[in-house]
Backbone as JSON, one array per atom type, in Angstrom:
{
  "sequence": "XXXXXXXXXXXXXXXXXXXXXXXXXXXXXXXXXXXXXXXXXXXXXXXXXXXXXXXXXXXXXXXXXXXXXXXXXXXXXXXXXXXXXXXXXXXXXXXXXXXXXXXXXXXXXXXXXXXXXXXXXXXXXXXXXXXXXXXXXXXXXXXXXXXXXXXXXX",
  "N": [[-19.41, -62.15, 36.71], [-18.69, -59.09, 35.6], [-19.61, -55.89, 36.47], [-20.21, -53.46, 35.14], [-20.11, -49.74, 34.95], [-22.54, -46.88, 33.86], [-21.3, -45.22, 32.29], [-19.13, -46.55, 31.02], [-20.99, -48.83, 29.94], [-22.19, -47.41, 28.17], [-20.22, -46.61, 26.49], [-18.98, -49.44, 25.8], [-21.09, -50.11, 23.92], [-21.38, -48.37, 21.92], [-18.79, -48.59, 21.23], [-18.74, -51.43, 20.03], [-20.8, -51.55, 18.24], [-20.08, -49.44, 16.69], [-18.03, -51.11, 15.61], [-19.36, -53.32, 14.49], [-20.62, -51.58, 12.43], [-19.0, -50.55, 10.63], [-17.46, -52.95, 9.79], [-19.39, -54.01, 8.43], [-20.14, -52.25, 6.58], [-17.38, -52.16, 5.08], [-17.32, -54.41, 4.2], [-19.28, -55.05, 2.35], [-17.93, -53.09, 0.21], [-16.07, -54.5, -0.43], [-17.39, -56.82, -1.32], [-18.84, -55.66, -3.29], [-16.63, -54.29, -5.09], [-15.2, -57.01, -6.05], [-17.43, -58.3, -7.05], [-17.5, -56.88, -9.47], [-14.78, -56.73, -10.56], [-14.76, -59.35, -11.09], [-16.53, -59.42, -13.18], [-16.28, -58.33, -15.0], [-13.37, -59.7, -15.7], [-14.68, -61.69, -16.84], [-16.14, -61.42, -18.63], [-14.39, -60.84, -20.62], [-13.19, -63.1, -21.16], [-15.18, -64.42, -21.98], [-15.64, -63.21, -24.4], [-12.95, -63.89, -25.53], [-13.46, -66.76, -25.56], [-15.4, -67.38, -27.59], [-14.07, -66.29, -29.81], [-11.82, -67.48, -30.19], [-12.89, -70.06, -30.48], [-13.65, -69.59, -33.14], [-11.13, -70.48, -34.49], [-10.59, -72.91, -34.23], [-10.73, -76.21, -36.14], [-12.26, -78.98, -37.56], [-11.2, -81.34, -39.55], [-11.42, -83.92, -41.88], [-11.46, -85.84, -40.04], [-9.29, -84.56, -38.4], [-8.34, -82.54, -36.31], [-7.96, -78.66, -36.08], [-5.83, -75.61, -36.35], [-7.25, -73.17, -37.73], [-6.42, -70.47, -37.65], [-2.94, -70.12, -36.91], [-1.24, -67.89, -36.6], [-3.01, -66.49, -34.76], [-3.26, -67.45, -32.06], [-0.27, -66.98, -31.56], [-0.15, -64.4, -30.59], [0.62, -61.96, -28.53], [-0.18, -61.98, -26.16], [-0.84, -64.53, -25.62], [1.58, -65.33, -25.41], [3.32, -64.74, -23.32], [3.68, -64.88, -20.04], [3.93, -63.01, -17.92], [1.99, -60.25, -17.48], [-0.8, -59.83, -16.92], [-1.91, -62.35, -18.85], [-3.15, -64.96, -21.37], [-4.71, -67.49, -20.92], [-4.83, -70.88, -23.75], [-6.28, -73.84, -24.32], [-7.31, -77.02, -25.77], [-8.78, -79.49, -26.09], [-9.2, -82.99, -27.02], [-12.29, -84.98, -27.82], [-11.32, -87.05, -26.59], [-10.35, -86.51, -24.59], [-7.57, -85.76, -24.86], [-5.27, -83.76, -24.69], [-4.9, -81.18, -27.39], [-4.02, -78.9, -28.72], [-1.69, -76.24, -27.41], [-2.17, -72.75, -26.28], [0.99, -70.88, -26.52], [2.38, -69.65, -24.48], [1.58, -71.93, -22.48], [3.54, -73.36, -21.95], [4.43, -76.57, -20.59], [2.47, -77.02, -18.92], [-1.13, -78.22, -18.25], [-4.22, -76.58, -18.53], [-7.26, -77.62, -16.14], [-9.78, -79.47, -17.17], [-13.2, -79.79, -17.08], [-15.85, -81.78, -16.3], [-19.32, -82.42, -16.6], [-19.65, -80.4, -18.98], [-20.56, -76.84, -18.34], [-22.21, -74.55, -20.03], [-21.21, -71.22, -19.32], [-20.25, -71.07, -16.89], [-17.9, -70.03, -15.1], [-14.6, -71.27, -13.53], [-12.75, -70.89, -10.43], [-9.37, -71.31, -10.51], [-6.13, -72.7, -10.08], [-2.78, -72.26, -12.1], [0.56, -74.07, -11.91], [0.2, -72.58, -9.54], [0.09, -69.72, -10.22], [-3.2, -68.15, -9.95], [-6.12, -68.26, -11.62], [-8.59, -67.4, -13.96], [-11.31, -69.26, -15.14], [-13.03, -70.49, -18.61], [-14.76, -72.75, -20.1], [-15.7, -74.54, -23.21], [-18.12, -76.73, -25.79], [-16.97, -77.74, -29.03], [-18.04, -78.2, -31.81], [-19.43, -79.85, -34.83], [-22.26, -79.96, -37.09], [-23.69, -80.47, -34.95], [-22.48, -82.39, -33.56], [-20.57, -82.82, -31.01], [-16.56, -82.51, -31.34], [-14.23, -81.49, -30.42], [-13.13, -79.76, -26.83], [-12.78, -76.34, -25.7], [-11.33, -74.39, -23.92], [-10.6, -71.7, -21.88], [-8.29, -68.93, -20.3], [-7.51, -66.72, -17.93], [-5.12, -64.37, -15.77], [-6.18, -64.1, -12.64], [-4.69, -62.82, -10.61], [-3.3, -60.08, -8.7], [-2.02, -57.3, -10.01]],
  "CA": [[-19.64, -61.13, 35.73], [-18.16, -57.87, 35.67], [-20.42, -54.61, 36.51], [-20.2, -52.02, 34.37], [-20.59, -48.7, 35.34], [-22.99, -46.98, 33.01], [-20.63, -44.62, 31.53], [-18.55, -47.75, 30.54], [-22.07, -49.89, 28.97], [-22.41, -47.12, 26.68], [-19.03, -46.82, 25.29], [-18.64, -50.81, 24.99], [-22.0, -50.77, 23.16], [-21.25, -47.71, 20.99], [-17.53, -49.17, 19.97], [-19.08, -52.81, 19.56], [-21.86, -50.69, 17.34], [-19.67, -48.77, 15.34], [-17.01, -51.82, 14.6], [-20.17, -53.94, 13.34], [-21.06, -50.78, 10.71], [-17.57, -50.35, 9.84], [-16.97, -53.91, 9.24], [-20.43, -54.37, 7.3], [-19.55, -51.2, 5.06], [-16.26, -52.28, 4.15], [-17.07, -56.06, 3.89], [-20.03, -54.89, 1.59], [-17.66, -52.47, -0.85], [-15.48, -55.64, -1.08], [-18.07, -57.6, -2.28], [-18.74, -54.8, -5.25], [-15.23, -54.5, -6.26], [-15.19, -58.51, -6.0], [-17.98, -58.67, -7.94], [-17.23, -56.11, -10.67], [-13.76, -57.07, -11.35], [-14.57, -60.79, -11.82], [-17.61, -59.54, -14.09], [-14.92, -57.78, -16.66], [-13.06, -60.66, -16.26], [-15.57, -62.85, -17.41], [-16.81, -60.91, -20.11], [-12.84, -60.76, -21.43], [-12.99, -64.7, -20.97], [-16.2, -65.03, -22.88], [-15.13, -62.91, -25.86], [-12.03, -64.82, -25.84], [-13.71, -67.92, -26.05], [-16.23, -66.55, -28.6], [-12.8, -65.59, -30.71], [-10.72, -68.98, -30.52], [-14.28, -71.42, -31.06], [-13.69, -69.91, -34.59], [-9.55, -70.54, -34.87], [-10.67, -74.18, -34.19], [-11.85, -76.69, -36.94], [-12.28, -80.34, -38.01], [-11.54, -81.56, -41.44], [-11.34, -85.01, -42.08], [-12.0, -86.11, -38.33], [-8.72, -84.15, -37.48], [-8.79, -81.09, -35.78], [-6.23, -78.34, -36.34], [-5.92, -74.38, -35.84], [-7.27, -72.16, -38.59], [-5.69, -68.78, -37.77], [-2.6, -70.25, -36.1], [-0.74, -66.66, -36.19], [-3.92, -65.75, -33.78], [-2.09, -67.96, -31.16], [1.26, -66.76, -31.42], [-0.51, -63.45, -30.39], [1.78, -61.64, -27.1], [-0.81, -62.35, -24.79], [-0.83, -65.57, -25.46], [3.45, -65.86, -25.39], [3.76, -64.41, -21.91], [3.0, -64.86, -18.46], [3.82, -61.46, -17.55], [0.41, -59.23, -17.56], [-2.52, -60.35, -17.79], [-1.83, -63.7, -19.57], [-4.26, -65.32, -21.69], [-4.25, -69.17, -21.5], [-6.05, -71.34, -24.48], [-6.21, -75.07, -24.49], [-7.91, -77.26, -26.75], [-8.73, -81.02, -26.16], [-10.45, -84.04, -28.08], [-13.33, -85.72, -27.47], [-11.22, -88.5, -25.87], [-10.07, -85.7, -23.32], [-6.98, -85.6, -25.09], [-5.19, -81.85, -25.26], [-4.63, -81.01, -28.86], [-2.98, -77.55, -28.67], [-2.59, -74.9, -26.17], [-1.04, -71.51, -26.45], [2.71, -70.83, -26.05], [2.85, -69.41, -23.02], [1.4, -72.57, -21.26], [4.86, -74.38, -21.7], [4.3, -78.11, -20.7], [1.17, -77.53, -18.15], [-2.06, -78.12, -18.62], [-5.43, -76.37, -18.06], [-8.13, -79.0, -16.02], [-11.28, -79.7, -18.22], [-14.27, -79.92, -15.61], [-17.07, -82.39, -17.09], [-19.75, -82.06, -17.43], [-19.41, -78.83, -19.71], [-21.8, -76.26, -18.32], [-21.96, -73.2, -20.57], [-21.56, -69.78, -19.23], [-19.88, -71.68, -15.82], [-16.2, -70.04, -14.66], [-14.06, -71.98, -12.5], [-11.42, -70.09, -10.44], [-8.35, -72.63, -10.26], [-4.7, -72.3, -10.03], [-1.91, -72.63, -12.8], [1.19, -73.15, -11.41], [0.37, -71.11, -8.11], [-0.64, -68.64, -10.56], [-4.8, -68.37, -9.53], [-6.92, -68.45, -12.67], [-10.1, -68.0, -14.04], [-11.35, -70.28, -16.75], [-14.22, -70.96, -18.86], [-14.67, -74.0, -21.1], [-16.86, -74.81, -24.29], [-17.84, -77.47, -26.33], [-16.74, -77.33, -30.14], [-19.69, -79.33, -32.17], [-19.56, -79.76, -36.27], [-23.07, -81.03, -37.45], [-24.29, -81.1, -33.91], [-21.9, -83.52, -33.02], [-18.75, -82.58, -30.26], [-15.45, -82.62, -32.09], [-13.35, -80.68, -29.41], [-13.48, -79.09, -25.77], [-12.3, -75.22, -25.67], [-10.75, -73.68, -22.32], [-9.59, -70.56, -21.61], [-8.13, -68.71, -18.96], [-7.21, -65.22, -17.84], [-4.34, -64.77, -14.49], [-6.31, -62.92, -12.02], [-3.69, -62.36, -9.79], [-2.75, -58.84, -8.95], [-0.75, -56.67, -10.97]],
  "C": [[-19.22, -59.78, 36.32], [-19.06, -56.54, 35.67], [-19.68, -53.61, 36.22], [-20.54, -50.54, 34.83], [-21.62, -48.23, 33.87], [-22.34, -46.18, 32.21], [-19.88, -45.75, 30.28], [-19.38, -48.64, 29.42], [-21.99, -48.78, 28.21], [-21.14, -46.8, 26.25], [-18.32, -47.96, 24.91], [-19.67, -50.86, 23.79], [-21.5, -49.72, 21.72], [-19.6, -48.28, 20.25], [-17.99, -50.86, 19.6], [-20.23, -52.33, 18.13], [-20.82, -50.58, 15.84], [-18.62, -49.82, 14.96], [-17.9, -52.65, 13.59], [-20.67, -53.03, 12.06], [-19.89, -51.05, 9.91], [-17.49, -51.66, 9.48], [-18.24, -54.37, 7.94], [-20.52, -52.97, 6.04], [-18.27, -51.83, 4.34], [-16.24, -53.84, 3.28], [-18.53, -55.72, 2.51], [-19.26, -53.97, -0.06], [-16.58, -53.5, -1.45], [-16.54, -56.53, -1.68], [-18.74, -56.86, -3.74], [-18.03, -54.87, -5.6], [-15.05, -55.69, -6.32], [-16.01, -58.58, -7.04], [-18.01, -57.83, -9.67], [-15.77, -56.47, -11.31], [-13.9, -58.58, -12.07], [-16.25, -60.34, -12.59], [-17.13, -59.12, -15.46], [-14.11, -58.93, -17.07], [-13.85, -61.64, -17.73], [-16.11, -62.8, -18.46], [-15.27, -60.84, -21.0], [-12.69, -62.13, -21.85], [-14.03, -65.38, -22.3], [-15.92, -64.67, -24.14], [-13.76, -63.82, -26.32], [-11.75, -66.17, -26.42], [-14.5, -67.75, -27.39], [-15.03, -66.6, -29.85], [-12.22, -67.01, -31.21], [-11.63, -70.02, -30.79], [-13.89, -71.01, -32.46], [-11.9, -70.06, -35.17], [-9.46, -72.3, -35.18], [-11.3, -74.78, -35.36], [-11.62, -78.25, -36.77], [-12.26, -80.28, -39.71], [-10.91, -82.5, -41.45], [-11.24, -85.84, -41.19], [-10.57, -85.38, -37.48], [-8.8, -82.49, -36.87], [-7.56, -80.19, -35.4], [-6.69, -76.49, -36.34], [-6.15, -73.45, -37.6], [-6.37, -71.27, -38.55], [-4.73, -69.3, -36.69], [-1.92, -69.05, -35.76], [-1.66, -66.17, -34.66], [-3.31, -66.34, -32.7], [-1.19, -67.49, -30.9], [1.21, -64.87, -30.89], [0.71, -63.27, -28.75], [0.76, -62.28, -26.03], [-1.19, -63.77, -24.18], [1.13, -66.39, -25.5], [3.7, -65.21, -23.94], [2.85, -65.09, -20.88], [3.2, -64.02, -17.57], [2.73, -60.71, -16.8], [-0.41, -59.85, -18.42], [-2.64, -61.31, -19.18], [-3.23, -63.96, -20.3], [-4.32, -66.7, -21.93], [-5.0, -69.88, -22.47], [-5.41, -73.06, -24.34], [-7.22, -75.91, -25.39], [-7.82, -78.95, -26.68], [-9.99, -81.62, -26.89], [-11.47, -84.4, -27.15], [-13.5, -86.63, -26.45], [-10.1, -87.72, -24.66], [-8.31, -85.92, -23.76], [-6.5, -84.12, -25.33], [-3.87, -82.3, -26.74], [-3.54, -79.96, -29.12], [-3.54, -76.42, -27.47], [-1.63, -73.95, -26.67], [0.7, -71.52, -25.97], [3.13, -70.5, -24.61], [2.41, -70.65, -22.04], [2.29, -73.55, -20.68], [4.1, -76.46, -21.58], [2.65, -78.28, -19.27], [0.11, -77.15, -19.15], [-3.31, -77.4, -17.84], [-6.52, -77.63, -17.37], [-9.36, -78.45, -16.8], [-12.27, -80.39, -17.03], [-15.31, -80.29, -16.55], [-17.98, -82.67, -15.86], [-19.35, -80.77, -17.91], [-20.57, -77.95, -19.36], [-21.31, -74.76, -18.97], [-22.45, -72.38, -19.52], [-20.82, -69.88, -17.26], [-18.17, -71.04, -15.97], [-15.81, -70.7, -13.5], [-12.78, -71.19, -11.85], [-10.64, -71.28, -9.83], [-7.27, -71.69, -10.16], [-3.77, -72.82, -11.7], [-0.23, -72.46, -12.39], [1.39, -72.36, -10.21], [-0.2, -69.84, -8.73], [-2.12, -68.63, -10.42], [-5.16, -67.63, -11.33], [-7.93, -68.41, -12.62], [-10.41, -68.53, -15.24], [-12.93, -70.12, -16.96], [-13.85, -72.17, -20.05], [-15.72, -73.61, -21.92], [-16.42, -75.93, -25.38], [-17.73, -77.02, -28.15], [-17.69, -78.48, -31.22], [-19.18, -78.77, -34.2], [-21.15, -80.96, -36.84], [-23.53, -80.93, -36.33], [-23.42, -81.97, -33.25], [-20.25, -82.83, -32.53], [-18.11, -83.29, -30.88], [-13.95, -82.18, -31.1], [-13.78, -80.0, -27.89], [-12.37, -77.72, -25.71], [-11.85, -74.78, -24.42], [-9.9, -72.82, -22.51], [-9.88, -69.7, -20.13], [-7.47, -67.88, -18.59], [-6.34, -65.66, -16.2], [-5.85, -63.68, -13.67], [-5.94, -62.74, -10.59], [-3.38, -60.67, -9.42], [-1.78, -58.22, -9.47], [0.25, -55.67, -10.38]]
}
């Protein structure tokens, strides 16, 4: 072991000091902006879903897009900024329709369905956050809802 003079012990302890504040300040204002950006998300995600549960219906056991213009919306034709992905599968975990921009991939459907549950995944390489919901007529599931915002940096 190496003897320290004491000039030396207090300026290892004071820079071992001040890197543990500095690193527990900065590692603490990342976990606010961490947690505030994915709380906007999520509330963008939920209205979203909120929005497209009523684009969806059943009528005559098939299931088909009310407001399909609402789809063909920009944010749902790019993958540009701040994308908006929607998908839409059966019962029998079949996908029904998804937005334009999702080309030939698919969103994953994570069962069980827990409301109010985001999953951050990838699309693509592009990183994602999703939420799902179930679509019920009568009480009785008819469809599974998923949507999904990039949150990648811009």
């Amino acid at each position: 072991m190496i003897k320290l003079s004491f000039k030396d012990r207090i300026s290892f302890y004071y820079l071992a000091g001040m890197s543990l504040l500095t690193l527990m300040i900065f590692g603490s204002i990342y976990l606010t902006v961490s947690q505030s950006v994915n709380s906007d998300i999520d509330a963008e995600i939920q209205e979203e879903l909120s929005n497209h549960s009523k684009d969806v219906s059943l009528k005559r056991g098939k299931i088909f897009l009310t407001y399909e213009k609402e789809w063909n919306e920009a944010v749902h034709s790019s993958v540009l900024k701040n994308p908006v992905f929607v998908q839409v599968y059966d019962t029998d975990l079949h996908a029904v329709d998804k937005s334009p921009n999702m080309g030939s991939r698919n969103l994953a459907l994570h069962l069980p369905i827990q409301v109010g549950t985001h999953y951050d995944t990838t699309l693509d390489g592009i990183p994602i956050r999703q939420m799902q919901g179930v679509l019920a007529s009568k009480g009785k599931p008819y469809a599974y809802l998923i949507v999904a915002m990039s949150i990648a940096s811009q």
